[in-house]
Amino acid sequence: IVLEEETDLNQNGEPSSHFAMYMDAMKEVGASTHEIDDFLHLLYSGKSLNIALNEIGKPAIKEFVQFTFNTINSNVTHNIASAFNYGREDVLPEIFLQIIKKADPKNNKYKKLRHYLQRHIDLDSNNHGPLANELMIELCGNNKGKWNESMQTARQSLLKRIKLWDAINEQILNTKLVESSF
């Protein structure tokens, strides 16, 4: 799963990470990457993750990223797997499919975005999702306590993602309002 997330092929068949494909897609659709570029610059200049998150001033992003890293740093394997599976691999294919349908209904523009989203749909639906479900079964087995903890982590992960996307949607709508007032 990690290999397929970090090394893939872009829409031209050239090696690329999913992050690089995402950045290219954002530029293709005219979205600003200024804030993420600033965030990366802070990290590259030696700032810690928490300091960089504080400096960008985006509470929903900070909360989402901190939850993710707190879960990872907990070293509770079934909770890490739960956040990954239920908070990402299980939910994203259907969401990304809806984005494709609404953003590019005739399938003829936004090629980079379409490719990025389609790769996640294909990988998560056909490979990562089933593997992550198997991992959950292996890690939790018949242990009701682990399943309960995992489901609490999944719920928190989904709530953080919803809050993140609500904030992104609000920023998009605010940008549109500002642009339409000119």
mmCIF file with all atom_site columns, C-alpha atoms in Angstrom:
data_model
loop_
_atom_site.group_PDB
_atom_site.id
_atom_site.type_symbol
_atom_site.label_atom_id
_atom_site.label_alt_id
_atom_site.label_comp_id
_atom_site.label_asym_id
_atom_site.label_entity_id
_atom_site.label_seq_id
_atom_site.pdbx_PDB_ins_code
_atom_site.Cartn_x
_atom_site.Cartn_y
_atom_site.Cartn_z
_atom_site.occupancy
_atom_site.B_iso_or_equiv
_atom_site.pdbx_formal_charge
_atom_site.auth_seq_id
_atom_site.auth_comp_id
_atom_site.auth_asym_id
_atom_site.auth_atom_id
_atom_site.pdbx_PDB_model_num
ATOM 1   C CA . ILE A 1 1   ? 0.000   0.000   0.000   1.00 0.00 ? 1   ILE A CA 1
ATOM 2   C CA . VAL A 1 2   ? 2.769   2.440   0.925   1.00 0.00 ? 2   VAL A CA 1
ATOM 3   C CA . LEU A 1 3   ? 4.666   1.653   -2.255  1.00 0.00 ? 3   LEU A CA 1
ATOM 4   C CA . GLU A 1 4   ? 1.593   2.356   -4.393  1.00 0.00 ? 4   GLU A CA 1
ATOM 5   C CA . GLU A 1 5   ? 0.908   5.631   -2.558  1.00 0.00 ? 5   GLU A CA 1
ATOM 6   C CA . GLU A 1 6   ? 4.465   6.911   -2.830  1.00 0.00 ? 6   GLU A CA 1
ATOM 7   C CA . THR A 1 7   ? 5.324   5.660   -6.306  1.00 0.00 ? 7   THR A CA 1
ATOM 8   C CA . ASP A 1 8   ? 2.841   5.658   -9.132  1.00 0.00 ? 8   ASP A CA 1
ATOM 9   C CA . LEU A 1 9   ? 2.520   6.873   -12.688 1.00 0.00 ? 9   LEU A CA 1
ATOM 10  C CA . ASN A 1 10  ? 0.998   10.223  -13.614 1.00 0.00 ? 10  ASN A CA 1
ATOM 11  C CA . GLN A 1 11  ? -1.455  10.727  -16.482 1.00 0.00 ? 11  GLN A CA 1
ATOM 12  C CA . ASN A 1 12  ? 1.461   10.653  -18.956 1.00 0.00 ? 12  ASN A CA 1
ATOM 13  C CA . GLY A 1 13  ? 2.820   7.367   -17.609 1.00 0.00 ? 13  GLY A CA 1
ATOM 14  C CA . GLU A 1 14  ? 5.739   9.098   -15.871 1.00 0.00 ? 14  GLU A CA 1
ATOM 15  C CA . PRO A 1 15  ? 6.812   8.091   -12.326 1.00 0.00 ? 15  PRO A CA 1
ATOM 16  C CA . SER A 1 16  ? 5.274   10.346  -9.692  1.00 0.00 ? 16  SER A CA 1
ATOM 17  C CA . SER A 1 17  ? 4.082   10.328  -6.096  1.00 0.00 ? 17  SER A CA 1
ATOM 18  C CA . HIS A 1 18  ? 0.421   10.855  -5.340  1.00 0.00 ? 18  HIS A CA 1
ATOM 19  C CA . PHE A 1 19  ? 1.331   14.111  -3.607  1.00 0.00 ? 19  PHE A CA 1
ATOM 20  C CA . ALA A 1 20  ? 3.048   15.436  -6.739  1.00 0.00 ? 20  ALA A CA 1
ATOM 21  C CA . MET A 1 21  ? 0.050   14.308  -8.802  1.00 0.00 ? 21  MET A CA 1
ATOM 22  C CA . TYR A 1 22  ? -2.257  16.117  -6.377  1.00 0.00 ? 22  TYR A CA 1
ATOM 23  C CA . MET A 1 23  ? -0.237  19.339  -6.616  1.00 0.00 ? 23  MET A CA 1
ATOM 24  C CA . ASP A 1 24  ? -0.247  19.155  -10.428 1.00 0.00 ? 24  ASP A CA 1
ATOM 25  C CA . ALA A 1 25  ? -4.015  18.591  -10.411 1.00 0.00 ? 25  ALA A CA 1
ATOM 26  C CA . MET A 1 26  ? -4.622  21.569  -8.134  1.00 0.00 ? 26  MET A CA 1
ATOM 27  C CA . LYS A 1 27  ? -2.627  23.794  -10.472 1.00 0.00 ? 27  LYS A CA 1
ATOM 28  C CA . GLU A 1 28  ? -4.507  22.402  -13.482 1.00 0.00 ? 28  GLU A CA 1
ATOM 29  C CA . VAL A 1 29  ? -7.876  23.415  -12.029 1.00 0.00 ? 29  VAL A CA 1
ATOM 30  C CA . GLY A 1 30  ? -6.593  26.843  -11.024 1.00 0.00 ? 30  GLY A CA 1
ATOM 31  C CA . ALA A 1 31  ? -6.481  26.217  -7.287  1.00 0.00 ? 31  ALA A CA 1
ATOM 32  C CA . SER A 1 32  ? -3.837  28.089  -5.354  1.00 0.00 ? 32  SER A CA 1
ATOM 33  C CA . THR A 1 33  ? -1.088  25.943  -3.880  1.00 0.00 ? 33  THR A CA 1
ATOM 34  C CA . HIS A 1 34  ? 0.401   28.955  -2.092  1.00 0.00 ? 34  HIS A CA 1
ATOM 35  C CA . GLU A 1 35  ? -0.573  27.805  1.412   1.00 0.00 ? 35  GLU A CA 1
ATOM 36  C CA . ILE A 1 36  ? 0.727   24.268  1.003   1.00 0.00 ? 36  ILE A CA 1
ATOM 37  C CA . ASP A 1 37  ? 3.920   25.618  -0.574  1.00 0.00 ? 37  ASP A CA 1
ATOM 38  C CA . ASP A 1 38  ? 4.352   27.899  2.459   1.00 0.00 ? 38  ASP A CA 1
ATOM 39  C CA . PHE A 1 39  ? 3.709   24.985  4.807   1.00 0.00 ? 39  PHE A CA 1
ATOM 40  C CA . LEU A 1 40  ? 6.289   22.826  3.032   1.00 0.00 ? 40  LEU A CA 1
ATOM 41  C CA . HIS A 1 41  ? 8.774   25.690  3.128   1.00 0.00 ? 41  HIS A CA 1
ATOM 42  C CA . LEU A 1 42  ? 8.329   25.912  6.906   1.00 0.00 ? 42  LEU A CA 1
ATOM 43  C CA . LEU A 1 43  ? 8.985   22.180  7.247   1.00 0.00 ? 43  LEU A CA 1
ATOM 44  C CA . TYR A 1 44  ? 11.985  22.257  4.894   1.00 0.00 ? 44  TYR A CA 1
ATOM 45  C CA . SER A 1 45  ? 13.447  25.181  6.852   1.00 0.00 ? 45  SER A CA 1
ATOM 46  C CA . GLY A 1 46  ? 13.486  23.038  9.993   1.00 0.00 ? 46  GLY A CA 1
ATOM 47  C CA . LYS A 1 47  ? 10.253  24.049  11.710  1.00 0.00 ? 47  LYS A CA 1
ATOM 48  C CA . SER A 1 48  ? 8.517   21.258  13.590  1.00 0.00 ? 48  SER A CA 1
ATOM 49  C CA . LEU A 1 49  ? 5.196   19.970  12.337  1.00 0.00 ? 49  LEU A CA 1
ATOM 50  C CA . ASN A 1 50  ? 3.294   21.672  15.176  1.00 0.00 ? 50  ASN A CA 1
ATOM 51  C CA . ILE A 1 51  ? 5.019   25.024  14.672  1.00 0.00 ? 51  ILE A CA 1
ATOM 52  C CA . ALA A 1 52  ? 4.384   24.871  10.918  1.00 0.00 ? 52  ALA A CA 1
ATOM 53  C CA . LEU A 1 53  ? 0.729   23.985  11.521  1.00 0.00 ? 53  LEU A CA 1
ATOM 54  C CA . ASN A 1 54  ? 0.388   26.919  13.930  1.00 0.00 ? 54  ASN A CA 1
ATOM 55  C CA . GLU A 1 55  ? 1.978   29.322  11.461  1.00 0.00 ? 55  GLU A CA 1
ATOM 56  C CA . ILE A 1 56  ? -0.361  28.454  8.589   1.00 0.00 ? 56  ILE A CA 1
ATOM 57  C CA . GLY A 1 57  ? -3.331  29.381  10.769  1.00 0.00 ? 57  GLY A CA 1
ATOM 58  C CA . LYS A 1 58  ? -5.818  26.803  9.506   1.00 0.00 ? 58  LYS A CA 1
ATOM 59  C CA . PRO A 1 59  ? -7.476  25.187  12.562  1.00 0.00 ? 59  PRO A CA 1
ATOM 60  C CA . ALA A 1 60  ? -9.256  22.379  10.685  1.00 0.00 ? 60  ALA A CA 1
ATOM 61  C CA . ILE A 1 61  ? -6.064  21.366  8.875   1.00 0.00 ? 61  ILE A CA 1
ATOM 62  C CA . LYS A 1 62  ? -4.109  21.510  12.121  1.00 0.00 ? 62  LYS A CA 1
ATOM 63  C CA . GLU A 1 63  ? -6.699  19.382  13.911  1.00 0.00 ? 63  GLU A CA 1
ATOM 64  C CA . PHE A 1 64  ? -6.820  16.789  11.128  1.00 0.00 ? 64  PHE A CA 1
ATOM 65  C CA . VAL A 1 65  ? -3.040  16.477  10.808  1.00 0.00 ? 65  VAL A CA 1
ATOM 66  C CA . GLN A 1 66  ? -2.492  16.407  14.569  1.00 0.00 ? 66  GLN A CA 1
ATOM 67  C CA . PHE A 1 67  ? -5.135  13.709  14.984  1.00 0.00 ? 67  PHE A CA 1
ATOM 68  C CA . THR A 1 68  ? -3.440  11.674  12.263  1.00 0.00 ? 68  THR A CA 1
ATOM 69  C CA . PHE A 1 69  ? 0.011   11.989  13.818  1.00 0.00 ? 69  PHE A CA 1
ATOM 70  C CA . ASN A 1 70  ? -1.273  11.473  17.368  1.00 0.00 ? 70  ASN A CA 1
ATOM 71  C CA . THR A 1 71  ? -2.894  8.257   16.197  1.00 0.00 ? 71  THR A CA 1
ATOM 72  C CA . ILE A 1 72  ? 0.319   7.139   14.505  1.00 0.00 ? 72  ILE A CA 1
ATOM 73  C CA . ASN A 1 73  ? 2.451   8.099   17.500  1.00 0.00 ? 73  ASN A CA 1
ATOM 74  C CA . SER A 1 74  ? 0.157   6.203   19.867  1.00 0.00 ? 74  SER A CA 1
ATOM 75  C CA . ASN A 1 75  ? 1.672   2.986   18.471  1.00 0.00 ? 75  ASN A CA 1
ATOM 76  C CA . VAL A 1 76  ? -1.713  1.295   18.943  1.00 0.00 ? 76  VAL A CA 1
ATOM 77  C CA . THR A 1 77  ? -1.646  -0.707  15.744  1.00 0.00 ? 77  THR A CA 1
ATOM 78  C CA . HIS A 1 78  ? -5.361  -1.519  15.491  1.00 0.00 ? 78  HIS A CA 1
ATOM 79  C CA . ASN A 1 79  ? -6.233  2.180   15.918  1.00 0.00 ? 79  ASN A CA 1
ATOM 80  C CA . ILE A 1 80  ? -3.677  3.247   13.319  1.00 0.00 ? 80  ILE A CA 1
ATOM 81  C CA . ALA A 1 81  ? -5.102  0.681   10.903  1.00 0.00 ? 81  ALA A CA 1
ATOM 82  C CA . SER A 1 82  ? -8.639  1.802   11.718  1.00 0.00 ? 82  SER A CA 1
ATOM 83  C CA . ALA A 1 83  ? -7.930  5.475   10.986  1.00 0.00 ? 83  ALA A CA 1
ATOM 84  C CA . PHE A 1 84  ? -6.266  4.435   7.741   1.00 0.00 ? 84  PHE A CA 1
ATOM 85  C CA . ASN A 1 85  ? -8.961  2.005   6.672   1.00 0.00 ? 85  ASN A CA 1
ATOM 86  C CA . TYR A 1 86  ? -12.198 3.639   7.754   1.00 0.00 ? 86  TYR A CA 1
ATOM 87  C CA . GLY A 1 87  ? -11.007 7.238   7.609   1.00 0.00 ? 87  GLY A CA 1
ATOM 88  C CA . ARG A 1 88  ? -9.379  6.992   4.190   1.00 0.00 ? 88  ARG A CA 1
ATOM 89  C CA . GLU A 1 89  ? -9.379  3.825   2.108   1.00 0.00 ? 89  GLU A CA 1
ATOM 90  C CA . ASP A 1 90  ? -12.972 2.823   2.796   1.00 0.00 ? 90  ASP A CA 1
ATOM 91  C CA . VAL A 1 91  ? -14.617 6.216   2.295   1.00 0.00 ? 91  VAL A CA 1
ATOM 92  C CA . LEU A 1 92  ? -12.578 8.022   -0.364  1.00 0.00 ? 92  LEU A CA 1
ATOM 93  C CA . PRO A 1 93  ? -13.379 5.992   -3.510  1.00 0.00 ? 93  PRO A CA 1
ATOM 94  C CA . GLU A 1 94  ? -17.069 6.900   -3.460  1.00 0.00 ? 94  GLU A CA 1
ATOM 95  C CA . ILE A 1 95  ? -16.355 10.534  -2.571  1.00 0.00 ? 95  ILE A CA 1
ATOM 96  C CA . PHE A 1 96  ? -13.772 10.833  -5.340  1.00 0.00 ? 96  PHE A CA 1
ATOM 97  C CA . LEU A 1 97  ? -16.154 9.207   -7.822  1.00 0.00 ? 97  LEU A CA 1
ATOM 98  C CA . GLN A 1 98  ? -18.764 11.867  -7.020  1.00 0.00 ? 98  GLN A CA 1
ATOM 99  C CA . ILE A 1 99  ? -16.162 14.616  -7.498  1.00 0.00 ? 99  ILE A CA 1
ATOM 100 C CA . ILE A 1 100 ? -15.306 13.252  -10.941 1.00 0.00 ? 100 ILE A CA 1
ATOM 101 C CA . LYS A 1 101 ? -18.964 13.111  -11.926 1.00 0.00 ? 101 LYS A CA 1
ATOM 102 C CA . LYS A 1 102 ? -19.644 16.683  -10.824 1.00 0.00 ? 102 LYS A CA 1
ATOM 103 C CA . ALA A 1 103 ? -16.345 18.359  -11.737 1.00 0.00 ? 103 ALA A CA 1
ATOM 104 C CA . ASP A 1 104 ? -15.946 16.822  -15.170 1.00 0.00 ? 104 ASP A CA 1
ATOM 105 C CA . PRO A 1 105 ? -19.210 15.207  -16.278 1.00 0.00 ? 105 PRO A CA 1
ATOM 106 C CA . LYS A 1 106 ? -18.137 14.821  -19.908 1.00 0.00 ? 106 LYS A CA 1
ATOM 107 C CA . ASN A 1 107 ? -14.710 13.434  -18.962 1.00 0.00 ? 107 ASN A CA 1
ATOM 108 C CA . ASN A 1 108 ? -12.791 15.742  -21.243 1.00 0.00 ? 108 ASN A CA 1
ATOM 109 C CA . LYS A 1 109 ? -11.018 18.291  -19.076 1.00 0.00 ? 109 LYS A CA 1
ATOM 110 C CA . TYR A 1 110 ? -9.096  18.299  -15.823 1.00 0.00 ? 110 TYR A CA 1
ATOM 111 C CA . LYS A 1 111 ? -7.078  15.293  -16.980 1.00 0.00 ? 111 LYS A CA 1
ATOM 112 C CA . LYS A 1 112 ? -4.602  15.497  -14.094 1.00 0.00 ? 112 LYS A CA 1
ATOM 113 C CA . LEU A 1 113 ? -7.332  15.772  -11.475 1.00 0.00 ? 113 LEU A CA 1
ATOM 114 C CA . ARG A 1 114 ? -9.318  12.964  -13.081 1.00 0.00 ? 114 ARG A CA 1
ATOM 115 C CA . HIS A 1 115 ? -6.244  10.722  -13.163 1.00 0.00 ? 115 HIS A CA 1
ATOM 116 C CA . TYR A 1 116 ? -5.347  11.485  -9.540  1.00 0.00 ? 116 TYR A CA 1
ATOM 117 C CA . LEU A 1 117 ? -8.872  10.761  -8.331  1.00 0.00 ? 117 LEU A CA 1
ATOM 118 C CA . GLN A 1 118 ? -9.294  7.700   -10.547 1.00 0.00 ? 118 GLN A CA 1
ATOM 119 C CA . ARG A 1 119 ? -6.022  6.195   -9.286  1.00 0.00 ? 119 ARG A CA 1
ATOM 120 C CA . HIS A 1 120 ? -7.319  6.486   -5.723  1.00 0.00 ? 120 HIS A CA 1
ATOM 121 C CA . ILE A 1 121 ? -10.681 5.048   -6.697  1.00 0.00 ? 121 ILE A CA 1
ATOM 122 C CA . ASP A 1 122 ? -9.038  2.079   -8.410  1.00 0.00 ? 122 ASP A CA 1
ATOM 123 C CA . LEU A 1 123 ? -6.342  1.423   -5.817  1.00 0.00 ? 123 LEU A CA 1
ATOM 124 C CA . ASP A 1 124 ? -8.547  1.941   -2.775  1.00 0.00 ? 124 ASP A CA 1
ATOM 125 C CA . SER A 1 125 ? -11.536 -0.003  -4.115  1.00 0.00 ? 125 SER A CA 1
ATOM 126 C CA . ASN A 1 126 ? -9.676  -2.928  -5.638  1.00 0.00 ? 126 ASN A CA 1
ATOM 127 C CA . ASN A 1 127 ? -6.554  -3.263  -3.523  1.00 0.00 ? 127 ASN A CA 1
ATOM 128 C CA . HIS A 1 128 ? -5.965  -1.012  -0.521  1.00 0.00 ? 128 HIS A CA 1
ATOM 129 C CA . GLY A 1 129 ? -9.500  -1.205  0.886   1.00 0.00 ? 129 GLY A CA 1
ATOM 130 C CA . PRO A 1 130 ? -9.706  -5.010  0.866   1.00 0.00 ? 130 PRO A CA 1
ATOM 131 C CA . LEU A 1 131 ? -6.162  -5.286  2.270   1.00 0.00 ? 131 LEU A CA 1
ATOM 132 C CA . ALA A 1 132 ? -6.979  -2.764  5.008   1.00 0.00 ? 132 ALA A CA 1
ATOM 133 C CA . ASN A 1 133 ? -10.131 -4.733  5.904   1.00 0.00 ? 133 ASN A CA 1
ATOM 134 C CA . GLU A 1 134 ? -8.074  -7.923  6.145   1.00 0.00 ? 134 GLU A CA 1
ATOM 135 C CA . LEU A 1 135 ? -5.597  -6.081  8.338   1.00 0.00 ? 135 LEU A CA 1
ATOM 136 C CA . MET A 1 136 ? -8.370  -4.992  10.689  1.00 0.00 ? 136 MET A CA 1
ATOM 137 C CA . ILE A 1 137 ? -9.616  -8.572  11.006  1.00 0.00 ? 137 ILE A CA 1
ATOM 138 C CA . GLU A 1 138 ? -6.078  -9.793  11.654  1.00 0.00 ? 138 GLU A CA 1
ATOM 139 C CA . LEU A 1 139 ? -5.349  -7.102  14.250  1.00 0.00 ? 139 LEU A CA 1
ATOM 140 C CA . CYS A 1 140 ? -8.655  -7.221  16.144  1.00 0.00 ? 140 CYS A CA 1
ATOM 141 C CA . GLY A 1 141 ? -9.733  -10.813 15.632  1.00 0.00 ? 141 GLY A CA 1
ATOM 142 C CA . ASN A 1 142 ? -12.393 -11.695 18.213  1.00 0.00 ? 142 ASN A CA 1
ATOM 143 C CA . ASN A 1 143 ? -11.267 -9.015  20.672  1.00 0.00 ? 143 ASN A CA 1
ATOM 144 C CA . LYS A 1 144 ? -14.338 -6.823  21.273  1.00 0.00 ? 144 LYS A CA 1
ATOM 145 C CA . GLY A 1 145 ? -12.248 -4.272  23.157  1.00 0.00 ? 145 GLY A CA 1
ATOM 146 C CA . LYS A 1 146 ? -9.960  -3.742  20.158  1.00 0.00 ? 146 LYS A CA 1
ATOM 147 C CA . TRP A 1 147 ? -12.942 -3.503  17.814  1.00 0.00 ? 147 TRP A CA 1
ATOM 148 C CA . ASN A 1 148 ? -14.582 -0.914  20.083  1.00 0.00 ? 148 ASN A CA 1
ATOM 149 C CA . GLU A 1 149 ? -11.377 1.150   20.263  1.00 0.00 ? 149 GLU A CA 1
ATOM 150 C CA . SER A 1 150 ? -10.954 0.840   16.502  1.00 0.00 ? 150 SER A CA 1
ATOM 151 C CA . MET A 1 151 ? -14.486 2.026   15.829  1.00 0.00 ? 151 MET A CA 1
ATOM 152 C CA . GLN A 1 152 ? -13.990 5.027   18.148  1.00 0.00 ? 152 GLN A CA 1
ATOM 153 C CA . THR A 1 153 ? -10.830 5.908   16.220  1.00 0.00 ? 153 THR A CA 1
ATOM 154 C CA . ALA A 1 154 ? -12.665 5.448   12.913  1.00 0.00 ? 154 ALA A CA 1
ATOM 155 C CA . ARG A 1 155 ? -15.457 7.753   14.083  1.00 0.00 ? 155 ARG A CA 1
ATOM 156 C CA . GLN A 1 156 ? -12.984 10.418  15.215  1.00 0.00 ? 156 GLN A CA 1
ATOM 157 C CA . SER A 1 157 ? -11.078 10.103  11.957  1.00 0.00 ? 157 SER A CA 1
ATOM 158 C CA . LEU A 1 158 ? -14.238 10.612  9.919   1.00 0.00 ? 158 LEU A CA 1
ATOM 159 C CA . LEU A 1 159 ? -15.347 13.569  12.041  1.00 0.00 ? 159 LEU A CA 1
ATOM 160 C CA . LYS A 1 160 ? -11.941 15.229  11.596  1.00 0.00 ? 160 LYS A CA 1
ATOM 161 C CA . ARG A 1 161 ? -12.116 14.628  7.832   1.00 0.00 ? 161 ARG A CA 1
ATOM 162 C CA . ILE A 1 162 ? -15.630 16.099  7.645   1.00 0.00 ? 162 ILE A CA 1
ATOM 163 C CA . LYS A 1 163 ? -14.486 19.153  9.595   1.00 0.00 ? 163 LYS A CA 1
ATOM 164 C CA . LEU A 1 164 ? -11.488 19.507  7.267   1.00 0.00 ? 164 LEU A CA 1
ATOM 165 C CA . TRP A 1 165 ? -13.590 19.281  4.119   1.00 0.00 ? 165 TRP A CA 1
ATOM 166 C CA . ASP A 1 166 ? -16.214 21.635  5.527   1.00 0.00 ? 166 ASP A CA 1
ATOM 167 C CA . ALA A 1 167 ? -13.455 24.196  6.138   1.00 0.00 ? 167 ALA A CA 1
ATOM 168 C CA . ILE A 1 168 ? -12.099 23.693  2.614   1.00 0.00 ? 168 ILE A CA 1
ATOM 169 C CA . ASN A 1 169 ? -15.591 24.085  1.165   1.00 0.00 ? 169 ASN A CA 1
ATOM 170 C CA . GLU A 1 170 ? -16.105 27.269  3.180   1.00 0.00 ? 170 GLU A CA 1
ATOM 171 C CA . GLN A 1 171 ? -12.816 28.676  1.908   1.00 0.00 ? 171 GLN A CA 1
ATOM 172 C CA . ILE A 1 172 ? -13.782 27.854  -1.695  1.00 0.00 ? 172 ILE A CA 1
ATOM 173 C CA . LEU A 1 173 ? -17.173 29.511  -1.276  1.00 0.00 ? 173 LEU A CA 1
ATOM 174 C CA . ASN A 1 174 ? -15.586 32.581  0.342   1.00 0.00 ? 174 ASN A CA 1
ATOM 175 C CA . THR A 1 175 ? -13.094 32.827  -2.520  1.00 0.00 ? 175 THR A CA 1
ATOM 176 C CA . LYS A 1 176 ? -15.952 32.658  -5.033  1.00 0.00 ? 176 LYS A CA 1
ATOM 177 C CA . LEU A 1 177 ? -17.822 35.391  -3.154  1.00 0.00 ? 177 LEU A CA 1
ATOM 178 C CA . VAL A 1 178 ? -14.783 37.651  -3.166  1.00 0.00 ? 178 VAL A CA 1
ATOM 179 C CA . GLU A 1 179 ? -14.159 36.984  -6.869  1.00 0.00 ? 179 GLU A CA 1
ATOM 180 C CA . SER A 1 180 ? -17.791 37.640  -7.789  1.00 0.00 ? 180 SER A CA 1
ATOM 181 C CA . SER A 1 181 ? -17.785 40.979  -5.957  1.00 0.00 ? 181 SER A CA 1
ATOM 182 C CA . PHE A 1 182 ? -15.173 42.409  -8.333  1.00 0.00 ? 182 PHE A CA 1
#
